[in-house]
Short mmCIF file of N, CA, C and O in Angstrom, two decimals:
data_model
loop_
_atom_site.label_atom_id
_atom_site.label_comp_id
_atom_site.label_asym_id
_atom_site.label_seq_id
_atom_site.Cartn_x
_atom_site.Cartn_y
_atom_site.Cartn_z
N UNK A 1 20.89 138.56 106.18
CA UNK A 1 22.64 137.96 106.47
C UNK A 1 23.02 137.22 105.44
O UNK A 1 21.48 135.97 104.73
N UNK A 2 24.44 137.05 104.41
CA UNK A 2 24.65 136.02 103.44
C UNK A 2 24.56 135.26 103.66
O UNK A 2 25.04 134.56 105.27
N UNK A 3 24.16 133.78 103.47
CA UNK A 3 24.56 132.54 103.50
C UNK A 3 25.85 131.84 102.81
O UNK A 3 26.24 132.53 102.35
N UNK A 4 25.74 130.82 103.93
CA UNK A 4 27.17 130.36 104.06
C UNK A 4 27.24 129.30 102.96
O UNK A 4 26.29 128.81 102.26
N UNK A 5 27.97 129.63 101.76
CA UNK A 5 28.24 128.72 100.85
C UNK A 5 28.51 127.56 101.10
O UNK A 5 29.24 127.09 102.34
N UNK A 6 28.27 126.40 100.52
CA UNK A 6 28.28 124.92 100.59
C UNK A 6 29.71 124.62 99.70
O UNK A 6 29.67 124.72 98.38
N UNK A 7 30.65 124.03 99.93
CA UNK A 7 32.22 123.36 99.17
C UNK A 7 32.48 122.39 99.27
O UNK A 7 31.93 121.78 99.96
N UNK A 8 32.32 121.74 97.51
CA UNK A 8 32.78 120.74 97.74
C UNK A 8 33.52 120.19 96.63
O UNK A 8 34.02 121.44 95.68
N UNK A 9 34.37 119.08 96.55
CA UNK A 9 35.74 118.87 95.54
C UNK A 9 35.41 117.98 95.18
O UNK A 9 34.83 116.98 95.27
N UNK A 10 35.40 118.33 93.78
CA UNK A 10 35.34 117.41 92.28
C UNK A 10 36.81 116.98 92.33
O UNK A 10 37.65 117.77 91.68
N UNK A 11 37.28 116.05 92.66
CA UNK A 11 38.72 115.52 92.37
C UNK A 11 38.97 114.50 91.05
O UNK A 11 38.15 113.07 91.33
N UNK A 12 39.79 114.81 90.85
CA UNK A 12 40.12 114.19 89.48
C UNK A 12 41.99 113.42 89.39
O UNK A 12 42.33 113.99 90.77
N UNK A 13 42.34 112.54 88.32
CA UNK A 13 43.56 111.79 88.85
C UNK A 13 44.79 113.31 88.58
O UNK A 13 45.39 113.17 89.16
N UNK A 14 44.23 113.88 87.97
CA UNK A 14 45.64 115.40 87.59
C UNK A 14 44.84 116.58 87.63
O UNK A 14 45.64 117.37 87.88
N UNK A 15 43.75 116.56 87.68
CA UNK A 15 42.92 117.93 87.67
C UNK A 15 41.60 117.83 88.89
O UNK A 15 41.43 116.87 89.08
N UNK A 16 41.26 119.30 88.92
CA UNK A 16 39.68 119.22 90.03
C UNK A 16 39.43 120.06 90.61
O UNK A 16 40.00 121.27 89.87
N UNK A 17 38.06 120.02 90.62
CA UNK A 17 37.97 121.78 91.08
C UNK A 17 36.77 122.02 92.74
O UNK A 17 37.20 120.54 93.16
N UNK A 18 37.06 122.87 93.44
CA UNK A 18 36.48 123.45 94.15
C UNK A 18 35.15 124.22 94.13
O UNK A 18 35.27 125.42 93.27
N UNK A 19 33.72 123.36 94.48
CA UNK A 19 32.57 124.16 94.01
C UNK A 19 31.92 124.71 95.23
O UNK A 19 31.74 123.97 95.87
N UNK A 20 31.34 126.06 94.62
CA UNK A 20 31.07 126.98 95.99
C UNK A 20 29.62 126.92 95.76
O UNK A 20 29.42 127.70 94.78
N UNK A 21 28.52 126.95 96.49
CA UNK A 21 26.99 126.73 96.38
C UNK A 21 26.49 127.24 97.32
O UNK A 21 26.31 126.94 98.27
N UNK A 22 25.12 128.02 96.47
CA UNK A 22 24.44 128.81 97.20
C UNK A 22 23.09 128.50 96.63
O UNK A 22 23.00 129.16 95.73
N UNK A 23 21.81 127.89 97.98
CA UNK A 23 21.07 127.37 96.77
C UNK A 23 19.92 128.98 95.84
O UNK A 23 20.27 129.86 96.49
N UNK A 24 19.70 128.85 95.05
CA UNK A 24 19.10 129.52 93.93
C UNK A 24 20.38 130.70 93.68
O UNK A 24 19.82 131.23 92.49
N UNK A 25 21.52 130.34 93.48
CA UNK A 25 22.02 131.31 92.74
C UNK A 25 23.25 130.69 92.08
O UNK A 25 23.55 129.36 92.43
N UNK A 26 24.12 131.33 91.06
CA UNK A 26 25.04 130.57 90.43
C UNK A 26 26.34 129.72 91.12
O UNK A 26 26.34 130.51 92.56
N UNK A 27 26.44 128.68 90.75
CA UNK A 27 27.98 128.53 91.53
C UNK A 27 29.27 129.08 91.13
O UNK A 27 29.51 129.58 89.98
N UNK A 28 30.44 129.14 92.30
CA UNK A 28 31.15 129.69 92.09
C UNK A 28 32.81 128.62 92.38
O UNK A 28 32.46 127.43 92.48
N UNK A 29 33.40 128.54 91.21
CA UNK A 29 34.67 127.70 91.39
C UNK A 29 36.30 128.16 91.77
O UNK A 29 36.79 129.35 91.24
N UNK A 30 37.07 127.08 92.31
CA UNK A 30 38.19 127.37 92.30
C UNK A 30 39.03 125.75 91.21
O UNK A 30 38.85 124.87 91.85
N UNK A 31 39.70 126.42 90.20
CA UNK A 31 40.28 125.39 89.79
C UNK A 31 41.68 125.18 89.88
O UNK A 31 42.60 125.71 90.24
N UNK A 32 42.30 123.61 89.87
CA UNK A 32 43.53 123.57 90.27
C UNK A 32 43.79 121.63 89.22
O UNK A 32 43.26 121.30 88.62
N UNK A 33 45.17 121.89 88.97
CA UNK A 33 45.48 121.08 88.29
C UNK A 33 46.75 120.16 89.32
O UNK A 33 47.82 121.03 90.69
N UNK A 34 46.93 118.57 89.57
CA UNK A 34 48.40 118.45 90.95
C UNK A 34 49.41 117.79 89.87
O UNK A 34 49.59 116.93 89.10
N UNK A 35 50.31 118.61 90.45
CA UNK A 35 51.75 118.41 89.81
C UNK A 35 52.04 116.80 90.51
O UNK A 35 53.14 116.54 89.24
N UNK A 36 51.75 116.85 91.55
CA UNK A 36 52.58 115.53 92.16
C UNK A 36 51.52 115.19 93.11
O UNK A 36 50.82 116.27 93.74
N UNK A 37 51.75 114.41 94.07
CA UNK A 37 51.03 114.07 94.82
C UNK A 37 51.51 115.18 96.06
O UNK A 37 50.39 114.74 97.55
N UNK A 38 52.38 115.75 96.11
CA UNK A 38 52.04 116.86 97.31
C UNK A 38 52.66 118.13 96.89
O UNK A 38 52.84 119.52 97.14
N UNK A 39 52.26 118.40 95.78
CA UNK A 39 51.83 119.82 94.81
C UNK A 39 50.88 119.84 94.17
O UNK A 39 50.38 119.21 92.95
N UNK A 40 49.56 121.04 94.26
CA UNK A 40 49.13 121.59 93.51
C UNK A 40 48.67 122.62 93.24
O UNK A 40 49.38 123.73 93.57
N UNK A 41 49.10 123.15 91.93
CA UNK A 41 48.67 124.24 91.27
C UNK A 41 46.86 124.73 91.46
O UNK A 41 46.46 124.63 90.27
N UNK A 42 47.05 125.83 91.77
CA UNK A 42 45.39 126.53 91.35
C UNK A 42 45.54 128.07 90.25
O UNK A 42 46.43 128.48 90.69
N UNK A 43 44.84 127.38 89.43
CA UNK A 43 44.91 128.19 88.06
C UNK A 43 43.50 128.84 88.13
O UNK A 43 44.06 130.13 87.01
N UNK A 44 42.40 128.85 88.46
CA UNK A 44 41.85 129.65 88.09
C UNK A 44 40.38 130.13 89.60
O UNK A 44 40.13 128.70 90.02
N UNK A 45 39.68 131.07 89.98
CA UNK A 45 38.74 131.05 90.73
C UNK A 45 37.60 132.23 89.79
O UNK A 45 37.84 133.43 89.83
N UNK A 46 36.70 131.00 89.55
CA UNK A 46 35.91 131.93 89.19
C UNK A 46 34.20 132.20 89.89
O UNK A 46 33.70 132.14 90.75
N UNK A 47 33.92 133.87 90.42
CA UNK A 47 32.89 133.74 91.26
C UNK A 47 31.86 134.81 90.37
O UNK A 47 32.13 135.75 90.04
N UNK A 48 30.54 134.25 89.92
CA UNK A 48 29.80 134.90 89.48
C UNK A 48 29.07 136.39 89.89
O UNK A 48 29.59 137.05 91.17
N UNK A 49 28.64 137.71 89.44
CA UNK A 49 28.73 138.63 89.67
C UNK A 49 27.55 138.21 91.07
O UNK A 49 27.83 139.62 92.06
N UNK A 50 26.43 138.04 90.87
CA UNK A 50 25.21 137.40 91.63
C UNK A 50 26.25 137.27 93.35
O UNK A 50 25.31 137.61 94.46
N UNK A 51 27.45 136.52 93.68
CA UNK A 51 28.34 136.11 94.58
C UNK A 51 29.17 137.06 95.08
O UNK A 51 29.66 136.57 96.03
N UNK A 52 29.39 137.69 94.17
CA UNK A 52 30.53 138.89 94.68
C UNK A 52 30.36 140.12 95.99
O UNK A 52 29.22 140.22 96.11
N UNK A 53 31.20 139.72 96.62
CA UNK A 53 31.11 140.86 98.15
C UNK A 53 30.59 139.68 99.29
O UNK A 53 30.18 140.58 100.34
N UNK A 54 30.24 138.67 99.06
CA UNK A 54 29.84 137.49 99.83
C UNK A 54 30.99 136.78 100.62
O UNK A 54 30.52 136.05 101.14
N UNK A 55 32.08 136.55 99.91
CA UNK A 55 33.32 136.13 101.22
C UNK A 55 33.48 134.50 100.27
O UNK A 55 34.00 133.96 100.89
N UNK A 56 32.63 134.32 98.93
CA UNK A 56 32.50 133.08 98.49
C UNK A 56 33.89 133.19 98.18
O UNK A 56 34.55 131.47 97.87
N UNK A 57 34.96 133.50 97.05
CA UNK A 57 35.72 133.22 96.70
C UNK A 57 37.11 133.29 97.78
O UNK A 57 37.99 132.33 97.62
N UNK A 58 37.23 133.74 98.98
CA UNK A 58 38.05 133.51 100.37
C UNK A 58 37.64 132.31 101.01
O UNK A 58 38.10 131.11 101.34
N UNK A 59 36.61 131.33 100.57
CA UNK A 59 35.91 130.41 100.84
C UNK A 59 36.84 129.47 100.78
O UNK A 59 37.07 128.46 101.25
N UNK A 60 36.49 129.75 99.29
CA UNK A 60 37.09 128.67 98.49
C UNK A 60 38.37 128.67 98.87
O UNK A 60 38.80 127.17 98.79
N UNK A 61 39.76 129.82 98.60
CA UNK A 61 40.40 129.96 99.14
C UNK A 61 40.85 128.97 100.66
O UNK A 61 42.06 128.19 100.78
N UNK A 62 40.32 129.29 101.41
CA UNK A 62 40.36 128.77 102.95
C UNK A 62 40.13 127.25 102.68
O UNK A 62 41.21 126.25 103.58
N UNK A 63 39.00 126.43 101.94
CA UNK A 63 38.73 125.03 102.24
C UNK A 63 40.51 124.21 101.20
O UNK A 63 40.88 123.24 101.79
N UNK A 64 40.87 125.02 100.34
CA UNK A 64 41.89 124.27 99.75
C UNK A 64 43.09 124.35 101.09
O UNK A 64 44.14 123.35 101.04
N UNK A 65 43.23 125.68 101.76
CA UNK A 65 44.41 125.66 102.02
C UNK A 65 44.33 124.38 103.41
O UNK A 65 44.99 124.03 103.68
N UNK A 66 42.42 124.57 103.57
CA UNK A 66 42.28 123.26 104.45
C UNK A 66 42.74 122.41 104.21
O UNK A 66 43.29 121.04 104.88
N UNK A 67 42.30 121.40 103.30
CA UNK A 67 42.95 120.58 102.70
C UNK A 67 44.56 120.29 102.34
O UNK A 67 44.67 119.10 102.53
N UNK A 68 45.16 121.14 102.01
CA UNK A 68 46.85 121.06 101.96
C UNK A 68 47.65 120.48 102.73
O UNK A 68 47.88 119.58 103.37
N UNK A 69 46.75 121.35 104.14
CA UNK A 69 47.67 120.78 105.29
C UNK A 69 46.87 119.58 106.23
O UNK A 69 47.64 118.50 106.45
N UNK A 70 45.50 119.21 105.76
CA UNK A 70 45.60 117.52 105.87
C UNK A 70 46.04 116.98 105.49
O UNK A 70 46.50 115.92 105.88
N UNK A 71 46.00 117.21 104.03
CA UNK A 71 46.58 116.23 103.09
C UNK A 71 47.91 116.26 102.27
O UNK A 71 48.52 115.52 101.64
N UNK A 72 48.90 117.24 103.68
CA UNK A 72 50.15 117.60 103.28
C UNK A 72 50.85 117.53 102.07
O UNK A 72 51.97 117.03 101.84
N UNK A 73 50.26 118.52 101.37
CA UNK A 73 50.72 118.99 100.19
C UNK A 73 50.50 120.68 100.37
O UNK A 73 50.54 120.95 100.66
N UNK A 74 51.63 121.13 99.03
CA UNK A 74 52.16 122.68 99.17
C UNK A 74 50.81 123.37 97.68
O UNK A 74 50.67 122.19 96.94
N UNK A 75 50.67 124.17 98.18
CA UNK A 75 49.83 125.33 96.94
C UNK A 75 51.17 126.00 96.47
O UNK A 75 51.82 126.82 96.47
N UNK A 76 50.66 126.16 95.00
CA UNK A 76 51.24 127.15 93.85
C UNK A 76 50.08 127.71 93.50
O UNK A 76 49.40 127.30 92.56
N UNK A 77 50.05 129.41 94.02
CA UNK A 77 48.64 130.08 93.42
C UNK A 77 48.99 130.85 92.31
O UNK A 77 50.00 131.99 92.11
N UNK A 78 48.95 130.35 91.02
CA UNK A 78 48.60 130.78 89.67
C UNK A 78 47.75 132.07 89.60
O UNK A 78 48.24 133.17 88.95
N UNK A 79 46.65 131.76 90.17
CA UNK A 79 45.42 132.45 89.98
C UNK A 79 45.99 133.90 90.93
O UNK A 79 45.90 133.83 91.89
N UNK A 80 45.71 134.86 90.15
CA UNK A 80 46.09 136.28 90.88
C UNK A 80 44.95 136.08 92.15
O UNK A 80 45.68 136.52 93.06
N UNK A 81 43.65 135.66 92.26
CA UNK A 81 42.82 136.00 93.50
C UNK A 81 43.66 135.30 94.30
O UNK A 81 43.87 135.46 95.56
N UNK A 82 43.77 133.92 93.96
CA UNK A 82 43.99 132.97 95.10
C UNK A 82 45.35 133.68 95.80
O UNK A 82 45.38 133.32 96.70
N UNK A 83 46.29 134.36 94.99
CA UNK A 83 47.60 134.25 95.14
C UNK A 83 47.36 135.54 96.18
O UNK A 83 47.93 135.62 97.45
N UNK A 84 46.95 136.45 95.33
CA UNK A 84 46.75 137.70 96.36
C UNK A 84 46.06 137.42 97.88
O UNK A 84 46.41 138.05 98.95
N UNK A 85 44.87 136.26 97.79
CA UNK A 85 44.18 136.18 99.18
C UNK A 85 45.18 135.47 100.04
O UNK A 85 45.17 135.92 101.42
N UNK A 86 46.00 134.42 99.86
CA UNK A 86 46.99 133.87 100.60
C UNK A 86 47.82 134.78 101.07
O UNK A 86 48.35 134.50 102.31
N UNK A 87 48.55 135.55 100.15
CA UNK A 87 49.84 136.43 100.34
C UNK A 87 49.15 137.33 101.93
O UNK A 87 49.75 137.89 102.44
N UNK A 88 47.85 137.82 101.21
CA UNK A 88 47.05 138.87 102.47
C UNK A 88 47.27 138.10 103.70
O UNK A 88 46.59 139.02 104.76
N UNK A 89 46.61 136.79 103.64
CA UNK A 89 46.86 135.96 105.19
C UNK A 89 47.71 135.24 105.42
O UNK A 89 48.22 134.74 105.14
N UNK A 90 48.81 135.73 106.46
CA UNK A 90 49.52 135.16 106.71
C UNK A 90 49.55 134.06 107.59
O UNK A 90 50.88 132.67 107.15
N UNK A 91 48.78 133.58 108.12
CA UNK A 91 48.59 132.52 108.83
C UNK A 91 48.79 130.76 107.63
O UNK A 91 48.65 129.66 108.20
N UNK A 92 48.09 131.34 106.59
CA UNK A 92 48.17 130.51 105.09
C UNK A 92 49.26 130.48 104.52
O UNK A 92 49.46 129.42 103.84
N UNK A 93 50.38 131.09 104.91
CA UNK A 93 51.79 131.21 104.03
C UNK A 93 52.52 129.68 104.44
O UNK A 93 53.38 128.91 103.42
N UNK A 94 52.16 128.76 105.36
CA UNK A 94 52.27 127.61 105.34
C UNK A 94 52.50 126.70 104.54
O UNK A 94 53.11 125.56 104.17
N UNK A 95 51.61 127.01 103.06
CA UNK A 95 50.56 126.04 102.65
C UNK A 95 51.73 126.15 101.11
O UNK A 95 51.49 125.89 99.80
N UNK A 96 52.34 127.52 100.95
CA UNK A 96 52.59 127.98 99.80
C UNK A 96 54.28 127.09 99.75
O UNK A 96 55.01 126.87 100.24
N UNK A 97 54.24 126.65 98.29
CA UNK A 97 55.22 126.18 97.55
C UNK A 97 56.52 127.13 98.02
O UNK A 97 56.39 128.17 97.20
#
């Protein structure tokens, strides 16, 4: 059975990243830039080969969607993976800018 990643937010004033970790494996990340307090641009999602097929990328996108709702900000997904994942998940469309 696949392990659930631990996802942490490393946030700076204008940029940040979500990091997914599973013990003993390389970390995955999703990076973003903050355009303003109400708008975040997701620019990259990187998942190492060792984590592919485990749902780690989708878990990263799910986390920023949760945080967008809680923090009342919108997302512009420039990253092709994040864009496709959000577009495929109708219940996440409310966070799109």
